Coordinates of C-alpha atoms in Angstrom, one line a residue:
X1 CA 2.6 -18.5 12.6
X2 CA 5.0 -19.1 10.1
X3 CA 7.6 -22.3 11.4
X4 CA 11.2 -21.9 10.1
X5 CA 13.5 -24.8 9.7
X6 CA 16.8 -24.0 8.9
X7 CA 19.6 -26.8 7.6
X8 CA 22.3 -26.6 5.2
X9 CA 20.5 -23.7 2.9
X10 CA 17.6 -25.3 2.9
X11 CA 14.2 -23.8 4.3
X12 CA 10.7 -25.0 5.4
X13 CA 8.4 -22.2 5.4
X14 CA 4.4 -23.1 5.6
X15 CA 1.6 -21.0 4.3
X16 CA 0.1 -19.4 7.2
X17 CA -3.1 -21.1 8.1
X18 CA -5.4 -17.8 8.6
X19 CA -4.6 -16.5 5.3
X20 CA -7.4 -18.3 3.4
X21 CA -8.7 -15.1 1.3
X22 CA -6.9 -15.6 -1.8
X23 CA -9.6 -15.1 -3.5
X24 CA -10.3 -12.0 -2.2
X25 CA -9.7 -8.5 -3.7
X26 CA -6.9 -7.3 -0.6
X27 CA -5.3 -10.5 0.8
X28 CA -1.8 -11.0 1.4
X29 CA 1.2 -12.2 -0.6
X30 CA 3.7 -14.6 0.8
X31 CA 7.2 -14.7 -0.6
X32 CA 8.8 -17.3 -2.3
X33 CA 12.0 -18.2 -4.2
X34 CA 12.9 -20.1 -7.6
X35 CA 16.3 -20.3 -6.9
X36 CA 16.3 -24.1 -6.9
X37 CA 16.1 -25.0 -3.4
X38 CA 13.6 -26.8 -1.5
X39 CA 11.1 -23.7 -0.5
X40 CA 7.9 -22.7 1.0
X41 CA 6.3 -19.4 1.9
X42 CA 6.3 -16.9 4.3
X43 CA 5.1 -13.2 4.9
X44 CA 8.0 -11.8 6.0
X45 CA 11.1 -11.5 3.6
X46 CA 13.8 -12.5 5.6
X47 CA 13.2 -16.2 6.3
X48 CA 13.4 -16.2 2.5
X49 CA 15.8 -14.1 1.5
X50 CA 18.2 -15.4 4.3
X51 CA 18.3 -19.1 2.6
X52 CA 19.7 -17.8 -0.8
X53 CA 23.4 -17.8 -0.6
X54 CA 25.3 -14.4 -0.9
X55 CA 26.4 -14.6 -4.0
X56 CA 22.9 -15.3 -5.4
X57 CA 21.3 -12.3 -3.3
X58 CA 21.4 -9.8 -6.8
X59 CA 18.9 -6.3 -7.0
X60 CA 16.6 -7.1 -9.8
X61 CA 17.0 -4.1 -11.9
X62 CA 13.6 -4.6 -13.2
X63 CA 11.9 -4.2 -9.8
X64 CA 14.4 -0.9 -9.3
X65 CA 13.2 0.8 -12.6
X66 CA 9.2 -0.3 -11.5
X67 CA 10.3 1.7 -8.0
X68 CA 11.2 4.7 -9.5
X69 CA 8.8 5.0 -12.1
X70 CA 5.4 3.9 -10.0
X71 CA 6.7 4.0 -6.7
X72 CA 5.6 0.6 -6.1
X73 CA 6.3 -2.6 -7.7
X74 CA 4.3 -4.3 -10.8
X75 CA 3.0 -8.2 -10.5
X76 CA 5.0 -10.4 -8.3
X77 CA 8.3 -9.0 -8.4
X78 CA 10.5 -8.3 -5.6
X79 CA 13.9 -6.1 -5.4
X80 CA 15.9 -9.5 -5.4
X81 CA 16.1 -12.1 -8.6
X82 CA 14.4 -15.3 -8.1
X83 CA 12.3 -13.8 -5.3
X84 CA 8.6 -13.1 -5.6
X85 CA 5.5 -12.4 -4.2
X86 CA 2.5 -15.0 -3.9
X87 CA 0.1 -14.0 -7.2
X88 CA -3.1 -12.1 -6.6
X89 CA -6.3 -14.4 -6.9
X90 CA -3.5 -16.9 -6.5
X91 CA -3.3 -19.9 -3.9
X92 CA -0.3 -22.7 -4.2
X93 CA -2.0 -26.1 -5.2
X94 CA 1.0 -27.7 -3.4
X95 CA 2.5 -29.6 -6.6
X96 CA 4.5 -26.4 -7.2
X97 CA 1.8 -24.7 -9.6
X98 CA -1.2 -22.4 -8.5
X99 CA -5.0 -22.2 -8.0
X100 CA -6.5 -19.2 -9.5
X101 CA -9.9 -18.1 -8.0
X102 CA -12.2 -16.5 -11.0
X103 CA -12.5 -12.5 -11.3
X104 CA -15.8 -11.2 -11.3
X105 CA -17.4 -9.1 -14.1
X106 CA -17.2 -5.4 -14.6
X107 CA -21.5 -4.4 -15.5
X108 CA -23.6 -1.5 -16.6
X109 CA -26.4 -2.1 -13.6
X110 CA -27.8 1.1 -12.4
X111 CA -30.4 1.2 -9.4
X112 CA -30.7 4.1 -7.3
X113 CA -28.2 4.8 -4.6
X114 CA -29.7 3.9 -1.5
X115 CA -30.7 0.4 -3.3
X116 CA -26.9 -0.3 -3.8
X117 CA -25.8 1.3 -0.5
X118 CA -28.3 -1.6 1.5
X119 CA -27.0 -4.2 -1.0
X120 CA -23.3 -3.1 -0.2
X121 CA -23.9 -2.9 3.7
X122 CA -25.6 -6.4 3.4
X123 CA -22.5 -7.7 1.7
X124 CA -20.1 -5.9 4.4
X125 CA -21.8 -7.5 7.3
X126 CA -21.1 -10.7 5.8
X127 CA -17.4 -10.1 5.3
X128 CA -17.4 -9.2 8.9
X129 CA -18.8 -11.6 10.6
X130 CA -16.4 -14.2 8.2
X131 CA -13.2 -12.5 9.6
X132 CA -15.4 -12.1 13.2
X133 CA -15.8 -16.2 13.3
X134 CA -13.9 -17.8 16.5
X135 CA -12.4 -14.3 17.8
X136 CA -13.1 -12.2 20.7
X137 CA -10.5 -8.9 21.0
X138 CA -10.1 -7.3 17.6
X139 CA -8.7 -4.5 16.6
X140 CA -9.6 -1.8 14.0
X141 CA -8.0 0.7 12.3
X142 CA -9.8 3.9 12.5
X143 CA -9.2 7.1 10.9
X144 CA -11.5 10.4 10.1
X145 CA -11.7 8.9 6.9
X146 CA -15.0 7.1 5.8
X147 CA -13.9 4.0 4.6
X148 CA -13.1 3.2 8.3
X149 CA -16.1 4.3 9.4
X150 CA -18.8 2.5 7.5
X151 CA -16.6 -0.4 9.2
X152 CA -16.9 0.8 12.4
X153 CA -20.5 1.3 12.2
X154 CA -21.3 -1.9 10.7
X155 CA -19.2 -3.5 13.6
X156 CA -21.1 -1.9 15.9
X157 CA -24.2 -3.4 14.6
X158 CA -23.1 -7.0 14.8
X159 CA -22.3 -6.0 18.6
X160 CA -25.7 -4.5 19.3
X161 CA -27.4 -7.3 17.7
X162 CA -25.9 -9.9 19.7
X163 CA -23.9 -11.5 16.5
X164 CA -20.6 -10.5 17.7
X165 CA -20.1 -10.7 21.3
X166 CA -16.7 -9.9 21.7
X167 CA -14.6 -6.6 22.3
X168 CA -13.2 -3.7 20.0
X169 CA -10.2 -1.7 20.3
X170 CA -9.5 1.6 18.1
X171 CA -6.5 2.3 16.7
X172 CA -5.7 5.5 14.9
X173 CA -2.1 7.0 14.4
X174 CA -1.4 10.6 14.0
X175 CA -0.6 14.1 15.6
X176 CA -3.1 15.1 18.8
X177 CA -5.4 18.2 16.8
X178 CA -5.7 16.6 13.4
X179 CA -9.1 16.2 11.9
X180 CA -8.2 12.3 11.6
X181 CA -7.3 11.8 15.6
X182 CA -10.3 14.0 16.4
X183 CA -13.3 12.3 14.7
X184 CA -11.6 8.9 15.4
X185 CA -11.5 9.2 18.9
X186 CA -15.1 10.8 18.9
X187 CA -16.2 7.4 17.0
X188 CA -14.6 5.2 20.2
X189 CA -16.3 7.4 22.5
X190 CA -19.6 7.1 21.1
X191 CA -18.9 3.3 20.4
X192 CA -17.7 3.2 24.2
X193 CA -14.9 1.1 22.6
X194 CA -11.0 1.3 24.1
X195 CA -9.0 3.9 22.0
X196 CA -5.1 3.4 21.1
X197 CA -3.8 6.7 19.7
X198 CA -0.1 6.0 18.1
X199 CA 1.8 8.9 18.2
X200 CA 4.1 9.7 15.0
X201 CA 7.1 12.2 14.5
X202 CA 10.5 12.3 13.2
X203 CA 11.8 9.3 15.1
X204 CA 9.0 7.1 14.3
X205 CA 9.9 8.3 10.6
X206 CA 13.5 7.4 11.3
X207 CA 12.4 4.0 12.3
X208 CA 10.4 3.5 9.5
X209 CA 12.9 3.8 7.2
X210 CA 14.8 0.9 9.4
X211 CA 11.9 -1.4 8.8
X212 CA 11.0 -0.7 5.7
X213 CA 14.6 -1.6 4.8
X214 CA 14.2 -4.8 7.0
X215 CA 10.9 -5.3 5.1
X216 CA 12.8 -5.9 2.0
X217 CA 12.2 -1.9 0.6
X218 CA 8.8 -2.5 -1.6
X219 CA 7.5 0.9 -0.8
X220 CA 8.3 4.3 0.3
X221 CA 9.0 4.1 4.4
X222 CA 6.1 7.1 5.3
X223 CA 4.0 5.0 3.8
X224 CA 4.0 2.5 7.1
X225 CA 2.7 5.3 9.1
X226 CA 1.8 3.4 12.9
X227 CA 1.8 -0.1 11.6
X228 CA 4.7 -1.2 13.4
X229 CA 3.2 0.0 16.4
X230 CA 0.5 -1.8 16.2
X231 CA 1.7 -5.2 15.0
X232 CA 3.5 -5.2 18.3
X233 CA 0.3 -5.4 20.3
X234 CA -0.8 -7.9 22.0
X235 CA -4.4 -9.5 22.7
X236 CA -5.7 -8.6 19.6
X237 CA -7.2 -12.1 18.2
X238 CA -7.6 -9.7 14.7
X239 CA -6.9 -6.5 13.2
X240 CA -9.7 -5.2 10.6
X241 CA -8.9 -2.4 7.9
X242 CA -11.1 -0.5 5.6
X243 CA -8.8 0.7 3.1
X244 CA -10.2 -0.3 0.1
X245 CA -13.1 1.3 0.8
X246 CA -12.7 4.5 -1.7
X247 CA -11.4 2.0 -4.5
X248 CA -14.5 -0.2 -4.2
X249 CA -17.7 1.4 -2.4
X250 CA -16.4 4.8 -4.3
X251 CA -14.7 3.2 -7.8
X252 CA -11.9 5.6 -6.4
X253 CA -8.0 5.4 -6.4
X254 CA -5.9 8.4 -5.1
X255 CA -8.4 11.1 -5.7
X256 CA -9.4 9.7 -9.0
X257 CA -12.6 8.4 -10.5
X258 CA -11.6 4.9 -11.8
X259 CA -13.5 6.5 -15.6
X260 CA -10.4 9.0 -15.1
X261 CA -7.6 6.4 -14.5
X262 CA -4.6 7.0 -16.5
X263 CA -2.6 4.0 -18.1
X264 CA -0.5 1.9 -15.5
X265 CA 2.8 2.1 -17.2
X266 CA 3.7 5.8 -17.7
X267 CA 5.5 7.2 -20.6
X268 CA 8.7 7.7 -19.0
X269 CA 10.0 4.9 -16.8
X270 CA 13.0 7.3 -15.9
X271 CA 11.6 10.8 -15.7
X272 CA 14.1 12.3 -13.1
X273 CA 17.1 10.2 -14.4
X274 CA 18.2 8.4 -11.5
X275 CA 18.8 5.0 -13.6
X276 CA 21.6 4.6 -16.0
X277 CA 20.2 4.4 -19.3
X278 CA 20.8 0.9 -20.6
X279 CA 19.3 -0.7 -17.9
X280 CA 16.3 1.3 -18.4
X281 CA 16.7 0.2 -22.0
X282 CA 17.0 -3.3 -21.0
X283 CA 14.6 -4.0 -18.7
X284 CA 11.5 -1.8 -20.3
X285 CA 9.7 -4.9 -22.1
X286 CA 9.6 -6.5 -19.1
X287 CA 8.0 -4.0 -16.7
X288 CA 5.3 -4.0 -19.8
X289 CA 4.7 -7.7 -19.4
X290 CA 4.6 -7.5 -15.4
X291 CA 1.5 -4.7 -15.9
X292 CA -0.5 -6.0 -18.8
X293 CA 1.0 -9.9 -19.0
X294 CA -2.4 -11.0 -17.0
X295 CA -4.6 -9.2 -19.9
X296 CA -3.8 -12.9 -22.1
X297 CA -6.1 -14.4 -19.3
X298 CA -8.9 -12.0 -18.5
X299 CA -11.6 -10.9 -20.8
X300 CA -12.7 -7.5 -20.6
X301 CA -14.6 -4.8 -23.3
X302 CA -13.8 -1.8 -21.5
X303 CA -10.5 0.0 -21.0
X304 CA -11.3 1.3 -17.6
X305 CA -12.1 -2.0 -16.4
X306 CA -8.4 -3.1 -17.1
X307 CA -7.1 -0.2 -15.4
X308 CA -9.5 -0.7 -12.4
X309 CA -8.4 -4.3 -12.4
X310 CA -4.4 -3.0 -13.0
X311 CA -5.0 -0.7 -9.7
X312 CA -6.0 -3.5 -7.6
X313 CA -3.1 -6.1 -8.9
X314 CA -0.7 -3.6 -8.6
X315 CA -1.6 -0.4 -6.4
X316 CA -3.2 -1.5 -4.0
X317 CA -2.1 -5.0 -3.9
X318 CA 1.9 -3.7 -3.7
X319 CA 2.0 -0.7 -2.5
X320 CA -0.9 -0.5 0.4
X321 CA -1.3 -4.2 1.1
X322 CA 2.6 -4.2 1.1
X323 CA 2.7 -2.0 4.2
X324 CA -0.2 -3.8 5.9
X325 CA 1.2 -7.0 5.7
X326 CA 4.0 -5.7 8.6
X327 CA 1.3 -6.0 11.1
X328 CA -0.1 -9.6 9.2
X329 CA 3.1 -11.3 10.3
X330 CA 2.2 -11.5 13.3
X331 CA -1.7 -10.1 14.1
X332 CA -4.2 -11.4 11.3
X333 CA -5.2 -8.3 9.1
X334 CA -8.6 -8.5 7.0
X335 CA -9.5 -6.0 4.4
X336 CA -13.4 -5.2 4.4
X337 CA -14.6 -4.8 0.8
X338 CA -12.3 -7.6 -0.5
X339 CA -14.6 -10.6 -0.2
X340 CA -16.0 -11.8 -3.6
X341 CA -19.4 -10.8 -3.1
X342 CA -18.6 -7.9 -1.8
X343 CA -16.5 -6.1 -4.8
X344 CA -18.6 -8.2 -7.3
X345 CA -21.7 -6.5 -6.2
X346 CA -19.7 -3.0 -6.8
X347 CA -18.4 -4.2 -9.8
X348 CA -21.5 -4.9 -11.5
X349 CA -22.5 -1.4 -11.1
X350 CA -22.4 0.9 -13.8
X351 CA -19.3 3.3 -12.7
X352 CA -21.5 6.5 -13.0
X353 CA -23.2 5.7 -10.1
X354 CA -20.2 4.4 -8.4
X355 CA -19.1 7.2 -6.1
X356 CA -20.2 9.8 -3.0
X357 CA -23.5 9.1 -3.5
X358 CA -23.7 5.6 -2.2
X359 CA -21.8 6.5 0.7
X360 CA -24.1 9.0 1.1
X361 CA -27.0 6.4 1.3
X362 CA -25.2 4.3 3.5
X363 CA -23.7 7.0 6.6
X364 CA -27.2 7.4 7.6
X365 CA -27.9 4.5 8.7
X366 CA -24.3 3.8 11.1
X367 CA -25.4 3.4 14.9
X368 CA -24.8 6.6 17.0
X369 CA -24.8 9.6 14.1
X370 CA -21.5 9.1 13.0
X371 CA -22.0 9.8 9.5
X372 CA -22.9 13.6 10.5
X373 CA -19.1 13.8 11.6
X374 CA -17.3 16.0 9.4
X375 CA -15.2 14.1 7.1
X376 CA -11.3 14.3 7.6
X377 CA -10.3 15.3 3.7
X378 CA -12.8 18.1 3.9
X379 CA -13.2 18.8 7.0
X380 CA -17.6 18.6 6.6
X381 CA -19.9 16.2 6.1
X382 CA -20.1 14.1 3.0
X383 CA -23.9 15.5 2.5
X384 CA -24.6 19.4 4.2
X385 CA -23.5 22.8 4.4
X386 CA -22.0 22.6 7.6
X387 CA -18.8 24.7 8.4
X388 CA -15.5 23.8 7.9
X389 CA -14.1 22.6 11.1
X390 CA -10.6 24.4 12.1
X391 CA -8.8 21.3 13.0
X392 CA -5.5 20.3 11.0
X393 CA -6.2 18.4 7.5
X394 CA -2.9 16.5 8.1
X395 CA -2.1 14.1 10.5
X396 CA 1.6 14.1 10.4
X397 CA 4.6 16.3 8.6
X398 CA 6.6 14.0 7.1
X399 CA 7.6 16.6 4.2
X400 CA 9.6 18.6 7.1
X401 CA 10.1 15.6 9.0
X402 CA 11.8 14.1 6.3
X403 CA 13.4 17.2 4.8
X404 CA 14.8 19.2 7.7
X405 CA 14.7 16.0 10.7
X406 CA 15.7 13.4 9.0
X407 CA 17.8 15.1 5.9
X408 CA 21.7 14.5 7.0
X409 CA 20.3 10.8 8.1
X410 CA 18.8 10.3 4.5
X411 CA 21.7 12.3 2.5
X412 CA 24.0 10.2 4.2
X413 CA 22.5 7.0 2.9
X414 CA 21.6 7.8 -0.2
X415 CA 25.1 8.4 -1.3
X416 CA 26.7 5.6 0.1
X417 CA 28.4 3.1 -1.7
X418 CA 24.9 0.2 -0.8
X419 CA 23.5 2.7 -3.4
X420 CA 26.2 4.1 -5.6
X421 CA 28.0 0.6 -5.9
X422 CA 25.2 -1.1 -7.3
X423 CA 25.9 -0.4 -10.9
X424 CA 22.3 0.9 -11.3
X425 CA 22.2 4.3 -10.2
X426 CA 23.1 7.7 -11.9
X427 CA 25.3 9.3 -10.3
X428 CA 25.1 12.7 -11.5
X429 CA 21.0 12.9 -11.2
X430 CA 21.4 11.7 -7.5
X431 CA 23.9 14.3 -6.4
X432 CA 21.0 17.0 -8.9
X433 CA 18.1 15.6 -7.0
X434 CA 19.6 15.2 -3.1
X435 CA 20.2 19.4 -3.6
X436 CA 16.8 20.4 -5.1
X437 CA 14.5 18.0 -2.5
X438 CA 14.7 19.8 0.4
X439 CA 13.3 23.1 -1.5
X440 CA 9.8 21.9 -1.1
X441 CA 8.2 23.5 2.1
X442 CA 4.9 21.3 1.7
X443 CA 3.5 19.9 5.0
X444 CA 2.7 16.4 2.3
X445 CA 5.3 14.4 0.9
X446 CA 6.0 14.7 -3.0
X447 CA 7.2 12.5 -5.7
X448 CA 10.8 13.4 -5.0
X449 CA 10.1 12.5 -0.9
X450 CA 9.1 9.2 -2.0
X451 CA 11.8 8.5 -4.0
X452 CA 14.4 10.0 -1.8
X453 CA 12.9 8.0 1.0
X454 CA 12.8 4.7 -0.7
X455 CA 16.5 4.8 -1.4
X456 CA 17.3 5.5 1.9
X457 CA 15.6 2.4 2.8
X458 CA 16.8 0.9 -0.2
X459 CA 20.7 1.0 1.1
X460 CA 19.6 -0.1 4.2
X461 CA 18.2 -3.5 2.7
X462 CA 21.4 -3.8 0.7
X463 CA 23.8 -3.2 3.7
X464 CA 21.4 -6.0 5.6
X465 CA 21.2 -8.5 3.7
X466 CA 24.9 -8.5 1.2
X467 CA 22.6 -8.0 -1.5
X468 CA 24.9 -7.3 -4.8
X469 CA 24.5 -5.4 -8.1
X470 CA 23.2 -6.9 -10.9
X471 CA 26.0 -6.6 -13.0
X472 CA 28.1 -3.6 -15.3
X473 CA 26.4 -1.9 -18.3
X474 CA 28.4 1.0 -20.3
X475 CA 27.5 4.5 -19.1
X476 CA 26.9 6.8 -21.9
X477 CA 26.3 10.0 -23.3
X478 CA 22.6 9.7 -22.4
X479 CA 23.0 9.4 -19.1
X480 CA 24.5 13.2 -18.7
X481 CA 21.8 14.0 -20.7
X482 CA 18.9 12.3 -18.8
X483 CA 20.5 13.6 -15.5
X484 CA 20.4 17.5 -17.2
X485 CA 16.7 16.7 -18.3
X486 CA 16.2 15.4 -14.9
X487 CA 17.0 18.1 -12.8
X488 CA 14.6 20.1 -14.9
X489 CA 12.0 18.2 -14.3
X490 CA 12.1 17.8 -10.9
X491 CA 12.7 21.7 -10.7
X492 CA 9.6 22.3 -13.0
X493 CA 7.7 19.7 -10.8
X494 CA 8.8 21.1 -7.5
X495 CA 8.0 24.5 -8.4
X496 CA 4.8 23.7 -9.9
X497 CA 3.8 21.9 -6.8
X498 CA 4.3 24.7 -4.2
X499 CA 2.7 26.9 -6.1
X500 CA -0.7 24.6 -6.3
X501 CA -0.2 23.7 -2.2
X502 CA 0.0 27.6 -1.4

């Protein structure tokens, strides 16, 4: 655990002493401040961000534009100046500077699939038994997805052969009937492993965007799903994750093949308005440097092997690891398929042969059938003609939750002064967007949920901690007309979007 010493502004924060994957793919990212002061590290943000005085506790307008446009943050930036995250590949070599660890090559290998699927369920049982080393009760989040499963299965191996003794508990959040709750809870039962099922509804949503706030607002609040739940447990010497499964075992991110990744910084950094123009202006150099600044230092031939890299370092990294790292603080939380040989072993690979068809090498061979369960996104096996099961595809409703539940709760926040009086914002597209986003009827959240969302969390972290603007800049012309284009965007999108859902 991280030990706090406060005295006189000054704060002694240690690395924590399980976190030894930095050279892993997923690890985690302990804060840190440059603000002058003695300084160490620590996982959560407020032992940090509580030691800067008041007046020095300013947004970082450059992490607010990143927000909006990605919906996650870029590099090590936080939402406060001065403060950052640990780098990735990156440990602290305790003179003030940092050890990197060396990235492994992208290849052209091809072998056939069930080759690579026993070379990557070699390499998996390997990470395992790493992370198993010295415990006895862990913990594992398990979905219907089948990330979590080839972990589950290749858990269950080390118990049946004897090289991991101790006991397993299966977490899974979501609503009773969904395909995810379902086939997780079949797993456990076949496993004969304790199940934990963590309810989630509008008040668990409500609190989420209280933490997330508390958290220091580096991603959208939905996106926490149970994890504060289950960082409150006790016993658990370990919690094990498979969510970088799809990016690494599969080469996918979000749905899409990493040969079909589009470029990390979009276009528009201000498509629905919401910033005022000259900071946009001001600070769009720099969130260019934060995504491709590493590129000086890494050697690559392909573009897609950038962008695969750029998903990692920022995606996942931020935005998922981001969330995970709630339950970090105070359980330790490994990522299977982040060790070194692990992802280097997928890397090498030629990316046409990176996908489904490993995994459908690799299910077979799971203890107790489980890769005949249907999988949750479809709802059948990855490999077969079997029928669609019935159950719900969704495990929670956080687009009504968040639209009809939580809407006078997020309105409210949104427009109050921890927002409006930072100097950043535009007004005018606020006011546009708060009336069109609760249009959408769509079970799933949307880009305009996330954003919404976020800034309810946002003011939260503001109100918290007397964070301050970062300044004036002159309002212009091009703000009315940003907030006029942005409205017709987020019509356009919203429109588009229900249409594609029905």
């Amino acid at each position: 655990m991280d030990s706090v010493v406060v005295k006189q502004r000054k704060v002694v924060l240690s690395w924590p002493q399980w976190l030894t994957t930095y050279d892993h793919l997923g690890s985690h990212y302990p804060y840190y401040s440059t603000n002058g002061m003695e300084h160490g590290f620590s996982l959560a943000i407020a032992p940090i961000l509580t030691s800067i005085p008041i007046e020095n506790r300013k947004v970082d307008p450059i992490g607010v534009v990143e927000m909006l446009a990605k919906s996650y943050l870029l590099g090590n930036r936080t939402l406060i100046q001065g403060l950052h995250r640990s780098p990735w590949m990156g440990r602290p070599d305790g003179q003030g500077g940092w050890i990197f660890s060396d990235i492994p090559p992208h290849g052209h290998v091809r072998m056939p699939a069930d080759q690579a699927a026993m070379q990557l369920k070699e390499a998996l049982r390997a990470e395992l038994l790493m992370y198993l080393a010295g415990r006895k009760h862990i913990g594992i989040l398990l979905s219907g997805g089948l990330d979590s499963r080839v972990v589950a299965g290749i858990l269950r191996e080390l118990q049946l052969s004897g090289e991991f003794l101790g006991d397993v508990v299966a977490l899974t959040w979501g609503l009773s009937g969904s395909r995810d709750v379902k086939y997780a809870q079949e797993i456990a039962r076949r496993y004969k492993w304790e199940w934990v099922q963590i309810p989630l509804g509008p008040d668990i949503l409500a609190e989420n965007i209280r933490i997330t706030g508390m958290a220091g607002a580096e991603f959208s609040p939905f996106h926490l799903h149970g994890m504060p739940q289950v960082s409150r447990l006790t016993g658990l010497d370990a919690v094990l994750a498979g969510s970088y499964g799809d990016s690494v075992g599969r080469a996918e991110f979000s749905g899409r093949h990493v040969l079909k990744l589009q470029p990390t910084v979009p276009f528009s950094l201000n498509r629905f308005g919401l910033v005022l123009d000259e900071w946009v202006r001001a600070v769009h150099r720099q969130v260019l440097s934060d995504a491709y600044a590493y590129r000086k230092h890494i050697s690559r031939d392909k573009e897609y092997q950038f962008r695969e890299i750029e998903q990692q370092m920022h995606y996942m990294r931020r935005k998922l690891q981001g969330c995970m790292s709630l339950i970090a603080e105070r359980i330790p939380l490994f990522q299977a398929f982040t060790a070194p040989r692990t992802f280097a072993l997928m890397w090498r690979l030629d990316p046409i042969i990176r996908g489904n068809q490993i995994y459908c090498a690799l299910l077979p061979t799971l203890p107790g059938g489980i890769g005949k369960l249907p999988w949750a996104r479809t709802g059948v096996p990855l490999e077969g003609a079997a029928t669609q099961d019935e159950a719900e595809k969704e495990f929670h409703k956080y687009g009504p939750w968040l639209r009809n539940d939580l809407r006078e709760f997020v309105t409210e926040l949104v427009q109050s002064d921890a927002i409006r009086g930072l100097g950043i914002f535009n007004d005018r597209a606020l006011d546009w967007l708060l009336r069109i986003w609760p249009r959408s009827h769509t079970v799933t959240t949307n880009s305009i949920d996330e954003s919404v969302s976020w800034l309810a969390s946002l003011a939260l972290f503001v109100q918290h901690y007397n964070v301050q603007g970062p300044g004036a800049v002159t309002r212009t012309y091009r703000d009315e007309v940003n907030a006029i284009r942005g409205l017709t965007v987020a019509s356009t999108y919203l429109a588009a979007r229900e249409r594609l859902r029905q």
